[in-house]
């Protein structure tokens, strides 16, 4: 099932959710309430909204980390459900950046970056080359052999960003990627995020509270009570 | 590259916990190695007594222990006259005690027996053996613990015996034993005209099958076994071996529980990291391999330490005078292999539940609360 841009017909919809419902605690907490959304290939889209409105849950459903109670989710035109090869999705199609860096503290920066390559069985030489390329572009080359505990907050989040892009996914899901950083570092990491997404030709769907960052995306979507409230703008 | 490093890093993160697991396996392996090796040495020594200048042993069929075997003297006399037999020596085993030593092995033998002929006589004269009914020859260690020397009279069991010689053999059992003339031993143990076994040396080893068939035909109540057959089939040896492996196995089971405990704690404290690996594309197999890899490393390091510790322990035990001749430090490669395999199996079994738990970790739940 392919979704095509109805405008000029040249762009695919790479992320799509239709009539999506999700609740927790045996249905007592509803976080997604019949949500519909589609994201075109190569766009940067920000999801804004109050805490608990379902932003993170939506990202988890796109990544196949959770399953909807009702409704459907498609990534690259293929439905994400229990029958889909979720490992293929996580290894090659999607990169995920979390609020906290979620790095393994006892490994070095380089070793953390290599985790997705190990999972995917990437050739060691190819993985090392990609590692050096990403580290160079994010200014982490001099820190490759340092353990995560020795890195600053910004460096950790940049490492997490590199790790998400290690296997060259074409879709990047970012859940409040700068929330744990100060304003200056946050801006720097976000600049890098947009730059990398543009260079890699990837699509970005990002949950954020920070409207100043959100407004730098191609499209800003307001969420409330598990629904899309409005498309604040779509450049 | 990183996969083995991940395994080692996980183990080094909680060094004391990992060390305790390794130590558990190491002590278990050392215990198993020591017990099994000592026992096999003891079995080897006992077999050596029987195999002394002989290749076939004849004893009473269906007895659980050679001490209960009763072979008529007529059988020994007849067998020694068979053309294929070079010599047949009746031996009577008995257990006696003295004031401070509850168990002393007693050998009733003839003067032509290889144990008397081939031993190194440290004191006394071999030609005096069996001249008087109260004469005994002591093994070197028996002479030590009985504080006896040649021409002393020593109380053994309900009698007092005259020491006419002290001999040294390569066998710990024999060195700690008392040698009596066969007739004296028969009288002492109330087993007139019988022996426990007949040890037989053939003129030609190829006649073994013929010899065995002849014994079976002429003496249906007796069983002839070649030395190797006897070692493999003697029920006491089987019981001893089974006991040794069972004791060692219990030790390894405890070691395995230690590994299981370590791995469970390790997985429980790493749920978030396992979730991170999942989000980055690690499969169930990769997660399980990581957990099993950790337990395999613990088991192998533990096994290596255990083998080294067991080897040292055996070496030290061999130096203890009281155990002289009883401990054989020649560790059999098969025993080493079995011990390593058991340690591995134990470690892997200990990681089964932790691995199963780890592959069930749901990334979204583990990462939801940041």
Coordinates of C-alpha atoms in Angstrom, one line a residue:
Chain A
X1 CA 0.0 0.0 0.0
X2 CA 1.6 3.2 -1.1
X3 CA 0.5 6.7 -0.3
X4 CA 1.5 9.4 -2.8
X5 CA 1.6 13.1 -2.3
X6 CA -1.6 14.3 -3.8
X7 CA 0.0 17.7 -4.6
X8 CA 2.8 17.1 -7.1
X9 CA 2.7 13.3 -7.0
X10 CA 6.4 13.0 -6.6
X11 CA 6.7 12.3 -2.9
X12 CA 5.7 9.2 -1.0
X13 CA 4.1 9.2 2.4
X14 CA 6.7 7.2 4.4
X15 CA 4.9 7.4 7.8
X16 CA 1.2 7.0 8.1
X17 CA -1.2 6.3 10.9
X18 CA -5.0 5.8 10.4
X19 CA -7.6 5.8 13.1
X20 CA -5.1 5.0 15.8
X21 CA -6.2 4.1 19.3
X22 CA -4.0 3.3 22.2
X23 CA -4.7 3.1 25.9
X24 CA -2.8 1.9 29.0
X25 CA -3.8 0.4 32.4
X26 CA -6.5 -1.8 31.0
X27 CA -8.1 1.0 29.0
X28 CA -8.3 3.5 31.9
X29 CA -5.7 5.9 30.3
X30 CA -6.4 6.7 26.7
X31 CA -3.4 8.3 25.0
X32 CA -4.3 8.0 21.3
X33 CA -7.8 8.8 20.3
X34 CA -8.4 7.9 16.7
X35 CA -5.4 9.7 15.4
X36 CA -4.6 10.1 11.7
X37 CA -1.3 11.4 10.3
X38 CA 0.9 11.1 7.3
X39 CA 4.5 12.3 6.8
X40 CA 6.0 12.8 3.4
X41 CA 9.4 11.5 2.5
X42 CA 12.2 13.9 3.2
X43 CA 10.1 16.3 5.4
X44 CA 10.9 17.4 8.9
X45 CA 7.8 17.3 11.1
X46 CA 7.5 18.4 14.7
X47 CA 4.8 17.0 17.0
X48 CA 3.9 19.5 19.7
X49 CA 1.6 19.2 22.6
X50 CA 1.3 18.8 26.4
X51 CA 2.7 15.9 28.3
X52 CA 0.6 12.8 27.9
X53 CA -1.0 13.8 24.7
X54 CA 0.4 10.8 22.9
X55 CA 3.5 12.1 21.1
X56 CA 5.9 9.4 22.4
X57 CA 3.3 6.7 22.0
X58 CA 2.9 7.6 18.4
X59 CA 6.6 7.4 17.8
X60 CA 6.8 4.0 19.6
X61 CA 4.0 2.7 17.4
X62 CA 5.8 3.8 14.2
X63 CA 9.0 2.1 15.5
X64 CA 7.1 -1.1 16.1
X65 CA 8.0 -1.0 19.8
X66 CA 4.4 -1.1 20.8
X67 CA 1.1 -2.1 19.1
X68 CA -2.1 -0.1 18.7
X69 CA -5.3 -1.2 20.3
X70 CA -7.0 -0.2 17.0
X71 CA -6.1 1.3 13.7
X72 CA -3.1 0.9 11.5
X73 CA 0.4 2.2 11.1
X74 CA 2.5 2.1 7.9
X75 CA 6.2 2.7 7.5
X76 CA 7.5 3.0 3.9
X77 CA 4.1 1.8 2.8
X78 CA 4.1 -1.5 4.7
X79 CA 1.9 -2.0 7.7
X80 CA 3.7 -2.3 11.0
X81 CA 2.0 -5.2 12.8
X82 CA 3.0 -8.5 14.5
X83 CA 3.6 -10.1 11.1
X84 CA 6.1 -7.5 10.0
X85 CA 9.8 -8.1 10.3
X86 CA 10.4 -5.6 13.1
X87 CA 14.1 -6.3 13.3
X88 CA 14.4 -5.2 9.6
X89 CA 12.4 -2.1 10.6
X90 CA 14.6 -1.2 13.5
X91 CA 17.9 -2.2 11.9
X92 CA 17.6 -0.5 8.5
X93 CA 14.5 1.7 8.1
X94 CA 14.2 3.6 11.3
X95 CA 16.6 5.4 13.7
X96 CA 15.3 6.4 17.2
X97 CA 16.6 9.2 19.4
X98 CA 15.3 9.3 23.0
X99 CA 14.9 12.1 25.5
X100 CA 17.8 10.7 27.4
X101 CA 20.7 9.5 25.4
X102 CA 20.2 5.9 26.4
X103 CA 23.8 5.0 25.8
X104 CA 25.5 2.1 27.5
X105 CA 27.7 3.8 30.1
X106 CA 30.5 1.2 30.4
X107 CA 31.2 1.1 26.7
X108 CA 33.2 3.7 24.8
X109 CA 31.6 6.2 22.5
X110 CA 32.8 4.2 19.5
X111 CA 31.4 0.9 20.9
X112 CA 28.1 2.5 21.5
X113 CA 27.9 3.7 17.9
X114 CA 28.7 0.2 16.7
X115 CA 25.8 -1.4 18.4
X116 CA 23.3 -1.0 15.5
X117 CA 26.0 -2.2 13.1
X118 CA 26.5 -5.3 15.2
X119 CA 22.8 -5.9 15.4
X120 CA 22.6 -5.6 11.6
X121 CA 25.6 -7.8 11.0
X122 CA 27.4 -5.0 9.0
X123 CA 30.9 -5.7 7.8
X124 CA 33.4 -4.4 10.4
X125 CA 35.3 -2.3 7.9
X126 CA 32.1 -0.6 6.6
X127 CA 30.9 0.0 10.1
X128 CA 34.2 1.6 11.2
X129 CA 34.1 3.8 8.1
X130 CA 30.6 5.0 8.8
X131 CA 31.5 5.5 12.5
X132 CA 34.4 7.8 11.6
X133 CA 32.2 9.7 9.1
X134 CA 29.5 10.4 11.6
X135 CA 32.0 11.2 14.4
X136 CA 33.7 13.7 12.1
X137 CA 30.5 15.4 11.1
X138 CA 29.3 15.7 14.7
X139 CA 32.7 16.8 16.1
X140 CA 33.1 13.6 18.2
X141 CA 36.2 12.2 16.5
X142 CA 38.5 13.1 19.4
X143 CA 36.1 11.3 21.9
X144 CA 35.8 8.0 20.2
X145 CA 37.7 6.0 22.8
X146 CA 36.1 7.8 25.8
X147 CA 33.6 6.2 28.0
X148 CA 30.1 7.6 28.1
X149 CA 30.5 8.8 31.7
X150 CA 33.4 11.1 30.5
X151 CA 31.2 12.9 27.9
X152 CA 29.2 16.1 28.4
X153 CA 25.4 16.1 27.9
X154 CA 25.7 17.5 24.4
X155 CA 28.3 15.0 23.4
X156 CA 26.1 12.2 24.7
X157 CA 23.1 13.4 22.8
X158 CA 25.2 13.8 19.6
X159 CA 26.4 10.2 20.2
X160 CA 22.8 9.1 20.4
X161 CA 22.1 10.9 17.2
X162 CA 25.0 9.3 15.4
X163 CA 23.9 5.9 16.7
X164 CA 20.4 6.4 15.3
X165 CA 21.9 7.1 11.9
X166 CA 24.5 4.4 12.0
X167 CA 22.7 2.0 9.6
X168 CA 21.6 4.9 7.3
X169 CA 17.9 4.7 8.1
X170 CA 15.7 7.0 5.9
X171 CA 13.4 7.8 8.8
X172 CA 14.5 9.3 12.1
X173 CA 12.1 9.3 15.0
X174 CA 13.2 11.7 17.8
X175 CA 11.4 11.8 21.2
X176 CA 12.2 15.2 22.8
X177 CA 15.9 14.9 21.7
X178 CA 17.1 18.1 23.4
X179 CA 14.9 18.2 26.5
X180 CA 17.8 17.2 28.8
X181 CA 20.1 19.9 27.5
X182 CA 20.6 23.6 28.2
X183 CA 19.4 26.1 25.6
X184 CA 22.7 26.6 24.0
X185 CA 23.6 22.9 23.7
X186 CA 20.0 22.2 22.7
X187 CA 20.2 24.6 19.8
X188 CA 23.6 23.2 18.8
X189 CA 22.3 19.6 18.9
X190 CA 19.2 20.5 17.0
X191 CA 21.2 22.3 14.3
X192 CA 23.2 19.2 13.9
X193 CA 20.1 17.0 13.8
X194 CA 18.6 19.1 11.0
X195 CA 21.9 19.1 9.1
X196 CA 22.3 15.4 9.4
X197 CA 18.7 14.7 8.4
X198 CA 19.2 16.9 5.3
X199 CA 22.5 15.4 4.4
X200 CA 21.3 11.9 4.8
X201 CA 18.1 12.7 2.9
X202 CA 16.1 11.3 5.8
X203 CA 12.6 12.1 7.1
X204 CA 12.3 13.4 10.6
X205 CA 9.3 13.0 12.9
X206 CA 10.2 14.7 16.2
X207 CA 8.2 15.1 19.4
X208 CA 9.1 18.3 21.3
X209 CA 7.8 20.8 23.8
X210 CA 10.1 23.5 22.4
X211 CA 8.2 25.6 19.9
X212 CA 11.3 27.5 18.9
X213 CA 12.8 24.3 17.7
X214 CA 9.6 22.9 16.3
X215 CA 9.1 26.0 14.2
X216 CA 12.3 25.3 12.4
X217 CA 10.8 22.1 11.0
X218 CA 8.9 21.9 7.6
X219 CA 5.7 21.1 9.4
X220 CA 4.4 21.6 12.9
X221 CA 1.6 19.4 14.2
X222 CA -0.3 20.2 17.4
X223 CA -1.5 17.2 19.4
X224 CA -4.0 17.2 22.2
X225 CA -5.7 14.3 24.0
X226 CA -4.4 11.8 21.5
X227 CA -5.6 13.6 18.4
X228 CA -4.1 16.0 15.9
X229 CA -5.5 19.3 17.0
X230 CA -4.3 21.4 14.1
X231 CA -1.6 21.6 11.5
X232 CA -0.1 24.8 12.7
X233 CA 1.7 25.2 9.4
X234 CA 3.0 23.1 6.6
X235 CA 5.6 24.7 4.4
Chain B
X1 CA 34.7 -7.0 18.2
X2 CA 32.2 -5.2 20.4
X3 CA 30.0 -8.3 21.1
X4 CA 32.7 -10.1 23.1
X5 CA 33.6 -6.8 24.6
X6 CA 30.0 -6.3 25.7
X7 CA 30.1 -9.7 27.4
X8 CA 33.3 -8.9 29.2
X9 CA 32.2 -5.4 30.1
X10 CA 29.0 -6.7 31.6
X11 CA 30.9 -9.1 33.8
X12 CA 33.5 -6.6 34.9
X13 CA 30.8 -4.1 35.8
X14 CA 30.0 -6.1 39.0
X15 CA 33.4 -7.6 39.6
X16 CA 32.7 -9.0 43.1
X17 CA 29.5 -10.6 41.9
X18 CA 31.2 -12.1 38.9
X19 CA 34.2 -13.2 41.0
X20 CA 32.0 -15.0 43.4
X21 CA 30.4 -16.9 40.5
X22 CA 33.7 -17.8 39.1
X23 CA 34.9 -18.9 42.5
X24 CA 31.8 -21.0 42.9
X25 CA 32.5 -22.8 39.6
X26 CA 36.3 -23.0 40.4
X27 CA 35.8 -24.6 43.8
X28 CA 33.2 -27.0 42.4
X29 CA 35.6 -28.0 39.6
X30 CA 38.5 -28.3 42.0
X31 CA 36.5 -30.5 44.3
X32 CA 35.3 -32.7 41.5
X33 CA 38.7 -33.0 40.0
X34 CA 40.3 -33.8 43.4
X35 CA 37.7 -36.3 44.5
X36 CA 37.5 -38.0 41.1
X37 CA 41.3 -38.1 40.6
X38 CA 42.0 -39.4 44.1
X39 CA 39.3 -42.0 43.7
X40 CA 40.6 -43.1 40.3
X41 CA 44.1 -43.2 41.8
X42 CA 42.7 -45.4 44.6
X43 CA 41.0 -47.6 42.1
X44 CA 44.2 -47.8 40.1
X45 CA 46.1 -48.8 43.2
X46 CA 43.7 -51.5 44.1
X47 CA 43.7 -52.7 40.5
X48 CA 47.5 -52.6 40.7
X49 CA 47.5 -54.9 43.7
X50 CA 45.5 -57.4 41.8
X51 CA 47.5 -56.9 38.6
X52 CA 50.8 -57.4 40.3
X53 CA 52.7 -59.7 37.9
X54 CA 49.4 -61.1 36.6
X55 CA 46.9 -60.4 33.9
X56 CA 43.8 -62.4 35.0
X57 CA 42.0 -62.4 38.3
X58 CA 39.7 -65.3 39.4
X59 CA 37.2 -64.8 42.1
X60 CA 33.8 -66.0 43.3
X61 CA 30.9 -65.1 41.0
X62 CA 28.3 -62.7 42.2
X63 CA 30.0 -61.3 45.2
X64 CA 29.7 -57.6 45.9
X65 CA 33.1 -57.2 47.4
X66 CA 36.3 -59.2 47.0
X67 CA 36.6 -59.4 50.8
X68 CA 33.6 -61.7 50.7
X69 CA 34.9 -63.8 47.8
X70 CA 35.8 -67.4 48.6
X71 CA 37.8 -69.4 46.2
X72 CA 38.6 -73.0 47.2
X73 CA 42.3 -73.9 47.5
X74 CA 41.6 -76.9 45.2
X75 CA 40.8 -74.4 42.4
X76 CA 44.1 -72.6 42.9
X77 CA 46.0 -75.8 42.9
X78 CA 44.3 -77.1 39.7
X79 CA 44.6 -73.8 37.8
X80 CA 48.3 -73.5 38.6
X81 CA 48.8 -76.9 36.9
X82 CA 47.2 -75.9 33.7
X83 CA 49.7 -75.7 30.8
X84 CA 48.8 -72.2 29.7
X85 CA 49.4 -70.9 33.2
X86 CA 52.8 -69.6 34.2
X87 CA 51.8 -69.1 37.8
X88 CA 48.6 -68.7 39.8
X89 CA 48.8 -67.1 43.2
X90 CA 46.0 -67.3 45.8
X91 CA 45.6 -64.1 47.8
X92 CA 43.4 -63.7 50.8
X93 CA 42.3 -60.2 51.8
X94 CA 41.3 -59.2 55.3
X95 CA 40.8 -56.2 57.4
X96 CA 42.4 -56.1 60.8
X97 CA 42.8 -53.3 63.3
X98 CA 45.3 -52.2 66.0
X99 CA 45.0 -49.8 68.9
X100 CA 45.1 -46.6 67.0
X101 CA 44.4 -47.8 63.5
X102 CA 40.9 -49.2 63.0
X103 CA 41.5 -50.4 59.4
X104 CA 44.7 -52.2 58.2
X105 CA 44.5 -54.2 55.1
X106 CA 46.0 -57.6 55.4
X107 CA 47.2 -59.7 52.6
X108 CA 47.6 -63.5 52.9
X109 CA 50.1 -64.5 50.3
X110 CA 52.4 -67.4 49.5
X111 CA 56.2 -66.9 49.5
X112 CA 56.3 -67.0 45.7
X113 CA 53.8 -64.2 45.4
X114 CA 55.0 -61.2 43.2
X115 CA 54.3 -58.8 46.1
X116 CA 56.9 -60.6 48.2
X117 CA 59.3 -61.4 45.4
X118 CA 59.3 -58.0 43.6
X119 CA 59.0 -55.5 46.5
X120 CA 62.0 -53.6 47.8
X121 CA 62.9 -55.0 51.2
X122 CA 63.9 -52.1 53.4
X123 CA 64.7 -54.4 56.3
X124 CA 64.6 -58.2 57.0
X125 CA 65.1 -61.1 54.7
X126 CA 62.7 -62.4 52.0
X127 CA 63.8 -66.0 52.5
X128 CA 62.4 -65.9 56.1
X129 CA 58.8 -65.3 54.9
X130 CA 56.3 -67.9 55.8
X131 CA 58.6 -69.9 58.0
X132 CA 56.5 -69.4 61.2
X133 CA 52.8 -68.9 61.4
X134 CA 53.1 -65.7 63.5
X135 CA 55.5 -64.0 61.1
X136 CA 54.4 -60.9 59.3
X137 CA 56.0 -58.4 56.9
X138 CA 54.9 -54.8 57.1
X139 CA 54.5 -52.3 54.4
X140 CA 56.8 -49.2 54.9
X141 CA 53.9 -47.0 56.0
X142 CA 52.3 -49.6 58.2
X143 CA 55.7 -50.0 59.9
X144 CA 55.7 -46.2 60.4
X145 CA 52.2 -45.9 61.9
X146 CA 52.7 -49.1 64.0
X147 CA 56.1 -47.8 65.1
X148 CA 57.5 -51.3 64.4
X149 CA 60.8 -52.5 63.3
X150 CA 62.2 -55.9 62.4
X151 CA 61.9 -58.5 65.2
X152 CA 59.4 -56.4 67.1
X153 CA 56.2 -58.1 68.2
X154 CA 53.1 -56.0 67.3
X155 CA 49.5 -56.5 68.3
X156 CA 47.3 -56.8 65.2
X157 CA 43.7 -57.7 65.6
X158 CA 43.3 -60.4 68.3
X159 CA 46.9 -61.6 67.8
X160 CA 50.5 -60.6 68.3
X161 CA 52.8 -61.0 65.4
X162 CA 56.5 -61.1 64.9
X163 CA 57.8 -58.6 62.3
X164 CA 60.3 -60.3 60.1
X165 CA 60.6 -57.6 57.4
X166 CA 59.6 -54.2 56.1
X167 CA 59.1 -53.7 52.4
X168 CA 58.3 -50.9 50.1
X169 CA 56.1 -51.1 47.0
X170 CA 54.9 -48.5 44.6
X171 CA 51.4 -49.1 45.8
X172 CA 49.9 -47.1 48.7
X173 CA 47.5 -49.8 49.8
X174 CA 50.3 -52.3 50.0
X175 CA 52.6 -49.9 51.7
X176 CA 50.0 -49.5 54.4
X177 CA 49.3 -53.2 54.7
X178 CA 50.4 -56.3 56.5
X179 CA 51.6 -59.4 54.7
X180 CA 51.0 -62.8 56.3
X181 CA 51.7 -66.2 55.0
X182 CA 48.6 -67.5 53.3
X183 CA 48.0 -70.3 55.8
X184 CA 48.3 -67.9 58.8
X185 CA 45.9 -65.5 57.2
X186 CA 43.4 -68.3 56.5
X187 CA 43.6 -69.4 60.2
X188 CA 43.4 -65.8 61.4
X189 CA 40.3 -64.9 59.4
X190 CA 38.7 -68.4 59.8
X191 CA 38.8 -69.0 56.0
X192 CA 40.7 -72.3 55.9
X193 CA 41.5 -73.7 52.5
X194 CA 40.2 -70.7 50.7
X195 CA 41.5 -67.5 49.3
X196 CA 39.8 -64.3 48.1
X197 CA 41.2 -64.3 44.6
X198 CA 43.7 -66.1 42.4
X199 CA 45.9 -63.9 40.4
X200 CA 47.0 -65.6 37.2
X201 CA 49.9 -65.0 34.8
X202 CA 49.6 -66.8 31.5
X203 CA 52.5 -68.1 29.5
X204 CA 51.0 -66.4 26.5
X205 CA 48.5 -63.5 26.7
X206 CA 46.7 -64.8 23.7
X207 CA 45.5 -67.8 25.8
X208 CA 43.3 -65.5 27.9
X209 CA 40.1 -66.5 26.1
X210 CA 40.9 -70.1 26.4
X211 CA 41.8 -69.7 30.0
X212 CA 38.5 -67.9 30.8
X213 CA 36.5 -70.5 29.0
X214 CA 38.2 -73.3 30.9
X215 CA 37.6 -71.7 34.2
X216 CA 33.9 -71.1 33.4
X217 CA 33.6 -74.8 32.4
X218 CA 35.4 -76.3 35.3
X219 CA 34.5 -73.9 38.1
X220 CA 31.0 -72.4 37.4
X221 CA 31.0 -70.7 40.7
X222 CA 34.1 -68.6 39.8
X223 CA 34.5 -65.8 37.3
X224 CA 37.8 -65.0 35.5
X225 CA 38.3 -61.4 34.4
X226 CA 41.2 -59.7 32.7
X227 CA 42.6 -56.7 34.7
X228 CA 40.9 -54.1 32.5
X229 CA 37.6 -56.0 32.6
X230 CA 37.7 -56.2 36.3
X231 CA 38.4 -52.5 36.7
X232 CA 35.4 -51.7 34.6
X233 CA 33.0 -54.2 36.0
X234 CA 33.8 -54.4 39.7
X235 CA 30.7 -53.1 41.4
X236 CA 32.6 -51.4 44.3
X237 CA 34.6 -49.4 41.7
X238 CA 31.3 -48.5 40.0
X239 CA 29.8 -47.3 43.3
X240 CA 32.9 -45.3 44.2
X241 CA 33.1 -43.7 40.8
X242 CA 29.4 -42.9 40.9
X243 CA 29.8 -41.4 44.4
X244 CA 32.7 -39.3 43.3
X245 CA 30.9 -37.9 40.3
X246 CA 27.8 -37.4 42.3
X247 CA 29.7 -35.4 45.0
X248 CA 31.4 -33.4 42.3
X249 CA 28.1 -33.0 40.5
X250 CA 26.5 -31.6 43.6
X251 CA 29.3 -29.1 43.9
X252 CA 28.9 -28.1 40.3
X253 CA 25.1 -27.7 40.8
X254 CA 25.9 -25.3 43.6
X255 CA 28.3 -23.5 41.3
X256 CA 25.6 -23.4 38.7
X257 CA 23.1 -21.9 41.1
X258 CA 25.7 -19.2 41.8
X259 CA 26.0 -18.5 38.1
X260 CA 22.2 -18.4 37.8
X261 CA 22.0 -15.9 40.7
X262 CA 24.7 -13.7 39.1
X263 CA 23.1 -13.8 35.7
X264 CA 19.6 -13.1 37.1
X265 CA 20.9 -10.1 39.1
X266 CA 22.9 -9.0 36.0
X267 CA 19.8 -9.1 33.8
X268 CA 17.5 -7.5 36.3
X269 CA 19.9 -4.5 36.7
X270 CA 20.4 -4.2 32.9
X271 CA 16.8 -4.2 31.7
X272 CA 17.1 -0.7 30.4
X273 CA 20.3 -1.6 28.5
X274 CA 18.7 -4.7 27.0
X275 CA 15.8 -2.4 25.9
X276 CA 18.4 -0.1 24.3
X277 CA 19.9 -3.0 22.4
X278 CA 16.4 -4.1 21.3
X279 CA 15.6 -0.6 19.9
X280 CA 18.9 -0.7 18.1
X281 CA 18.0 -4.0 16.3
X282 CA 19.3 -6.7 18.6
X283 CA 17.3 -9.9 18.0
X284 CA 16.2 -12.4 20.7
X285 CA 19.0 -14.6 19.6
X286 CA 21.6 -11.9 20.0
X287 CA 20.3 -10.9 23.4
X288 CA 20.3 -14.6 24.5
X289 CA 23.8 -15.1 23.0
X290 CA 25.0 -12.2 25.1
X291 CA 23.6 -13.6 28.3
X292 CA 24.8 -17.2 27.6
X293 CA 28.2 -15.7 26.5
X294 CA 28.6 -14.2 30.0
X295 CA 27.8 -17.5 31.7
X296 CA 30.1 -19.3 29.4
X297 CA 33.0 -16.9 30.2
X298 CA 32.2 -17.4 33.9
X299 CA 32.2 -21.1 33.5
X300 CA 35.4 -21.3 31.5
X301 CA 37.3 -19.0 33.7
X302 CA 36.0 -20.9 36.7
X303 CA 36.9 -24.2 35.2
X304 CA 40.4 -23.0 34.4
X305 CA 40.9 -21.7 37.9
X306 CA 39.3 -24.9 39.3
X307 CA 41.6 -27.1 37.3
X308 CA 44.6 -25.2 38.5
X309 CA 43.5 -25.2 42.1
X310 CA 42.6 -28.9 41.9
X311 CA 46.0 -29.7 40.4
X312 CA 47.8 -27.8 43.2
X313 CA 45.7 -29.4 45.8
X314 CA 46.5 -32.9 44.5
X315 CA 50.1 -32.0 44.4
X316 CA 50.1 -30.8 48.0
X317 CA 48.1 -33.9 49.1
X318 CA 50.7 -36.1 47.4
X319 CA 53.4 -34.5 49.6
X320 CA 51.5 -35.3 52.8
X321 CA 53.3 -38.3 54.3
X322 CA 50.2 -40.0 55.6
X323 CA 48.8 -40.0 52.1
X324 CA 51.9 -41.3 50.5
X325 CA 51.1 -43.5 47.6
X326 CA 47.4 -42.9 47.9
X327 CA 47.2 -39.8 45.7
X328 CA 48.0 -40.1 42.1
X329 CA 48.5 -36.6 40.6
X330 CA 48.3 -37.9 37.0
X331 CA 45.1 -36.2 36.0
X332 CA 43.4 -38.0 33.2
X333 CA 42.6 -35.8 30.1
X334 CA 39.2 -37.4 29.9
X335 CA 38.4 -36.3 33.5
X336 CA 39.6 -32.8 32.6
X337 CA 37.4 -32.8 29.5
X338 CA 34.4 -34.0 31.4
X339 CA 34.9 -31.5 34.2
X340 CA 35.1 -28.6 31.7
X341 CA 32.1 -29.8 29.8
X342 CA 30.1 -30.2 33.1
X343 CA 31.1 -26.7 34.1
X344 CA 30.0 -25.4 30.7
X345 CA 26.7 -27.2 30.9
X346 CA 26.2 -26.0 34.4
X347 CA 26.9 -22.4 33.4
X348 CA 24.6 -22.5 30.4
X349 CA 21.9 -24.2 32.5
X350 CA 22.3 -21.4 35.0
X351 CA 21.8 -18.8 32.3
X352 CA 18.6 -20.4 30.9
X353 CA 16.1 -18.4 33.0
X354 CA 18.0 -15.1 32.9
X355 CA 18.3 -15.4 29.1
X356 CA 14.6 -16.3 28.8
X357 CA 13.8 -13.3 31.0
X358 CA 16.0 -11.0 28.9
X359 CA 14.4 -11.9 25.6
X360 CA 11.0 -11.1 27.0
X361 CA 12.0 -7.6 28.0
X362 CA 9.7 -5.1 26.1
X363 CA 11.7 -2.1 25.1
X364 CA 8.8 0.3 25.2
X365 CA 8.0 -0.6 28.8
X366 CA 11.6 -0.5 30.0
X367 CA 12.2 2.8 28.4
X368 CA 8.9 4.5 29.1
X369 CA 10.0 6.1 32.3
X370 CA 13.1 8.1 31.7

